[in-house]
Coordinates of C-alpha atoms in Angstrom, one line a residue:
M1 CA -1.7 6.7 29.3
N2 CA -3.5 3.6 30.4
Y3 CA -2.0 1.2 28.0
E4 CA -3.3 -1.7 30.1
L5 CA -6.8 -0.5 29.7
I6 CA -6.6 -0.4 25.9
E7 CA -4.9 -3.7 25.8
S8 CA -7.6 -5.4 27.8
Y9 CA -10.3 -4.1 25.5
A10 CA -8.2 -5.1 22.5
K11 CA -7.9 -8.8 23.6
R12 CA -11.6 -9.3 23.6
A13 CA -11.8 -8.2 19.9
E14 CA -9.0 -10.5 18.6
N15 CA -11.4 -13.1 17.1
H16 CA -14.2 -10.8 16.2
D17 CA -15.8 -11.2 12.7
V18 CA -13.9 -8.8 10.3
M19 CA -16.9 -7.6 8.4
D20 CA -18.9 -7.0 11.4
A21 CA -16.1 -4.9 12.8
L22 CA -15.8 -2.8 9.7
V23 CA -19.4 -2.2 9.7
L24 CA -19.5 -1.0 13.2
L25 CA -16.3 1.3 12.8
T26 CA -17.5 2.7 9.6
K27 CA -20.7 3.8 11.2
A28 CA -18.8 5.1 14.2
Y29 CA -16.7 7.2 11.6
I30 CA -19.9 8.5 10.0
D31 CA -21.0 9.6 13.4
Q32 CA -18.0 11.7 13.9
C33 CA -18.2 13.5 10.5
G34 CA -18.7 17.1 11.2
I35 CA -18.3 16.5 15.0
S36 CA -14.7 15.6 15.9
L37 CA -11.6 15.4 13.6
G38 CA -9.6 13.6 16.3
Y39 CA -12.1 10.9 17.2
R40 CA -12.8 10.4 13.4
T41 CA -9.0 9.9 12.9
V42 CA -8.7 7.4 15.6
I43 CA -11.7 5.4 14.2
Y44 CA -10.2 5.5 10.7
C45 CA -6.8 4.4 11.9
A46 CA -8.4 1.4 13.7
A47 CA -10.7 0.5 10.8
E48 CA -7.6 0.3 8.5
Q49 CA -6.3 -2.5 10.6
W50 CA -9.4 -4.4 10.2
L51 CA -9.3 -3.8 6.4
E52 CA -5.6 -5.1 6.5
R53 CA -7.0 -8.4 8.2
L54 CA -9.8 -8.5 5.5
A55 CA -7.1 -8.2 2.7
W56 CA -5.6 -11.5 3.9
L57 CA -8.9 -13.4 3.7
D58 CA -11.0 -14.6 0.7
L59 CA -14.3 -12.7 1.4
P60 CA -16.2 -10.7 -1.2
L61 CA -14.5 -7.5 -0.5
S62 CA -10.9 -8.9 0.2
E63 CA -9.7 -8.2 -3.3
M64 CA -10.7 -4.6 -3.1
A65 CA -9.2 -4.4 0.4
R66 CA -5.9 -5.5 -1.2
K67 CA -5.7 -2.5 -3.5
E68 CA -7.9 0.3 -2.3
A69 CA -8.0 2.9 0.4
L70 CA -10.3 2.4 3.3
V71 CA -12.4 5.5 2.1
T72 CA -13.0 3.8 -1.2
V73 CA -14.2 0.6 0.2
M74 CA -16.4 2.2 3.0
P75 CA -19.6 2.6 0.7
Y76 CA -19.3 -1.2 0.0
I77 CA -19.0 -2.1 3.7
T78 CA -22.3 -0.4 4.5
S79 CA -24.8 1.5 2.5
D80 CA -24.9 4.1 5.4
Y81 CA -21.7 5.7 3.9
D82 CA -22.6 8.0 1.2
P83 CA -19.6 9.2 -0.7
E84 CA -21.2 12.4 -1.8
E85 CA -21.9 13.4 1.9
Y86 CA -18.9 11.9 3.7
D87 CA -15.9 12.0 1.3
D88 CA -15.6 15.8 2.0
Y89 CA -14.5 15.0 5.6
D90 CA -10.7 14.3 6.0
I91 CA -8.6 13.0 8.9
A92 CA -5.6 14.4 10.7
G93 CA -2.1 13.4 11.2
M94 CA -1.6 11.9 14.7
S95 CA 1.4 10.5 16.5
E96 CA 1.1 7.0 18.0
E97 CA 1.0 8.8 21.5
E98 CA -1.8 11.0 20.3
L99 CA -3.8 8.1 18.8
M100 CA -3.4 6.2 22.2
D101 CA -4.4 9.2 24.3
A102 CA -7.5 9.8 22.1
C103 CA -8.4 6.1 22.1
E104 CA -8.3 6.2 26.0
E105 CA -10.4 9.4 26.0
M106 CA -12.9 7.7 24.0
I107 CA -13.2 4.8 26.3
Q108 CA -13.8 7.2 29.2
D109 CA -16.3 9.3 27.3
G110 CA -18.6 6.2 27.0
E111 CA -20.0 7.3 23.7
Y112 CA -19.8 4.0 22.1
D113 CA -20.9 0.6 23.2
E114 CA -18.4 -1.8 24.6
L115 CA -18.1 -3.9 21.5
T116 CA -17.2 -0.8 19.3
I117 CA -14.6 0.2 21.9
E118 CA -13.1 -3.3 21.8
L119 CA -12.9 -3.3 18.0
L120 CA -11.3 0.4 18.2
C121 CA -8.7 -0.7 20.7
W122 CA -7.7 -3.7 18.8
G123 CA -7.3 -1.6 15.8
I124 CA -5.3 1.2 17.6
L125 CA -2.8 -1.3 19.2
K126 CA -2.2 -3.0 15.7
S127 CA -1.6 0.5 14.3
V128 CA 1.0 1.6 16.8
N129 CA 2.7 -1.7 16.9
E130 CA 2.7 -2.1 13.2
E131 CA 6.0 -3.1 11.6
L132 CA 6.4 -1.1 8.5
I133 CA 9.6 -2.9 7.2
I134 CA 9.7 -6.8 7.3
Y135 CA 13.2 -7.8 5.8
K136 CA 12.2 -11.4 5.5
E137 CA 14.7 -13.5 3.3
I138 CA 12.8 -15.5 0.7
E139 CA 13.8 -17.8 -2.1
T140 CA 12.0 -19.9 -4.8
V141 CA 12.7 -21.5 -8.1
A142 CA 11.8 -19.9 -11.4
P143 CA 10.1 -22.0 -14.3
D144 CA 13.4 -22.0 -16.1
G145 CA 15.1 -23.6 -13.0
T146 CA 16.9 -20.6 -11.9
L147 CA 17.1 -20.2 -8.2
L148 CA 15.9 -16.8 -7.1
K149 CA 16.8 -15.1 -3.7
G150 CA 15.7 -12.0 -2.2
V151 CA 14.2 -10.0 0.6
L152 CA 10.6 -9.3 1.4
I153 CA 10.6 -5.7 2.5
D154 CA 6.8 -4.9 2.7
Q155 CA 3.8 -7.1 2.4
S156 CA 0.8 -5.1 3.5
R157 CA -2.5 -3.9 2.3
A158 CA -2.1 -1.8 -0.8
W159 CA 1.7 -2.3 -1.1
T160 CA 4.2 -5.3 -1.7
S161 CA 7.9 -4.7 -2.1
I162 CA 10.7 -7.4 -2.8
R163 CA 14.3 -6.8 -3.5
M164 CA 15.7 -9.7 -5.5
E165 CA 19.5 -10.3 -4.7
S166 CA 20.2 -13.2 -6.9
P167 CA 20.7 -13.9 -9.8
Y168 CA 20.2 -10.1 -10.4
E169 CA 19.9 -7.3 -8.0
V170 CA 16.6 -5.5 -8.8
S171 CA 13.5 -4.4 -6.8
F172 CA 9.9 -5.3 -7.6
C173 CA 6.8 -3.5 -6.1
K174 CA 3.0 -3.3 -6.6
S175 CA 0.3 -1.1 -5.1
E176 CA -1.6 -4.0 -3.7
L177 CA -1.2 -6.8 -1.3
I178 CA 0.4 -9.8 -2.9
R179 CA -0.1 -12.8 -0.6
D180 CA 2.3 -15.2 -2.4
A181 CA 5.7 -13.4 -2.1
E182 CA 7.5 -16.2 -4.0
A183 CA 5.1 -16.1 -6.9
F184 CA 5.6 -12.3 -7.0
M185 CA 9.4 -12.6 -7.2
I186 CA 9.0 -15.1 -10.1
Q187 CA 6.8 -12.4 -11.8
G188 CA 9.5 -9.8 -11.3
Y189 CA 12.2 -12.2 -12.6
E190 CA 10.3 -12.8 -15.7
D191 CA 9.7 -9.1 -16.2
Y192 CA 13.4 -8.5 -15.8
K193 CA 14.2 -11.2 -18.4
R194 CA 11.6 -9.9 -20.9
L195 CA 12.8 -6.2 -20.7
K196 CA 16.5 -7.3 -20.9
E197 CA 15.7 -9.0 -24.2
M198 CA 14.0 -5.9 -25.7
E199 CA 17.0 -3.7 -26.0
S200 CA 16.6 -2.9 -29.6
E201 CA 12.8 -1.9 -29.0
I202 CA 13.8 0.2 -26.0
R203 CA 16.6 1.9 -27.7
A204 CA 14.3 2.7 -30.8
L205 CA 12.0 4.6 -28.6
Y206 CA 14.6 6.8 -26.8
P207 CA 14.7 9.5 -29.5
K208 CA 10.9 9.9 -29.0
Y209 CA 11.4 10.2 -25.2
Q210 CA 14.1 12.9 -25.7
E211 CA 11.9 14.8 -28.3
E212 CA 9.0 14.8 -25.9
L213 CA 11.3 15.8 -23.0
S214 CA 12.6 18.8 -25.0
K215 CA 9.0 20.3 -24.9
L216 CA 9.0 20.5 -21.1
D217 CA 9.3 24.2 -19.9
D218 CA 10.8 23.1 -16.5
E219 CA 12.7 20.3 -14.8
N220 CA 9.8 18.7 -13.0
N221 CA 10.6 15.0 -12.4
W222 CA 7.0 14.0 -12.2
K223 CA 6.5 15.4 -15.7
K224 CA 9.5 13.6 -16.9
R225 CA 8.3 10.3 -15.4
R226 CA 4.8 10.7 -17.1
I227 CA 6.6 11.2 -20.5
F228 CA 8.8 8.1 -19.8
K229 CA 5.6 6.1 -19.0
M230 CA 3.7 7.3 -21.9
V231 CA 6.5 6.6 -24.4
Y232 CA 7.4 3.2 -23.1
A233 CA 3.7 2.2 -22.2
E234 CA 3.5 -0.9 -24.5
I235 CA 6.9 -2.2 -23.5
L236 CA 6.3 -1.6 -19.7
G237 CA 2.8 -3.1 -19.6
D238 CA 1.9 -3.9 -16.2
T239 CA 5.6 -4.5 -15.1
V240 CA 6.3 -4.9 -11.3
I241 CA 9.9 -3.6 -11.5
C242 CA 9.9 -0.5 -9.3
S243 CA 12.2 1.7 -11.4
P244 CA 12.2 0.6 -15.1
E245 CA 13.9 3.8 -16.0
K246 CA 16.8 3.0 -13.8
L247 CA 16.8 -0.6 -15.1
F248 CA 17.1 0.7 -18.6
N249 CA 20.0 3.0 -17.5
N250 CA 21.8 0.1 -15.8
L251 CA 21.3 -2.3 -18.7
F252 CA 21.6 -0.1 -21.8
G253 CA 23.2 3.2 -20.5
L254 CA 20.1 5.3 -21.4
E255 CA 19.7 8.4 -19.2
F256 CA 16.2 9.4 -18.0
F257 CA 15.7 11.3 -14.9
E258 CA 16.5 11.3 -11.1
R259 CA 13.8 9.8 -9.0
A260 CA 12.7 11.9 -5.9
S261 CA 14.7 10.9 -2.9
W262 CA 11.6 10.5 -0.7

């Protein structure tokens, strides 16, 4: 594997315009639909890293980039992407080594112009070097004056996760990029306080949860989770607490279901 070759191309793309990059890579992806599953996967993985960069900016598609998958954003990147035609094409699971090998092969093939290759190499290098877990200590002060301390675990496109360690041990998460981690921890803290003060309302709904649960014909945890979310929908609202059912168990001793370990 010629790592230095890929790196040399990637360096040239470092400061390239993010939207131009996404347009070129989306068009390259379209070119590979029905042609090469491997090349299409490499292009998609590279484009995801440019979408990550877009998510941190304040451009017209940035808000969508913080929440949605690349395939959902592609039609907004360029009108060349017709969902009815191209959504039927999938990508493959590829290891980091396979991505790098395929990227080098695409360089050697000469199928794409130099700029597209530079953008591709930048995205692939970012992809294989991506740190999935951050573990950055953060702290802030809530509106009521309480000092909040926690750990930022993930802060990437389509997912943000924080574990608050003081004054309570509870995790917060949301399926979007939240750029202000401290504000997100405050939101989670306020959620925790609100739910903690709703013990009577939460207990009052528990018999309904048990009744709905008794109608299940199997022990499927996903079905149990759907019942939990349905019964407690008004109370939960748009809470950012990762496992409210676990919180209700810890605070009030109510038994719900075991979450899947993965």
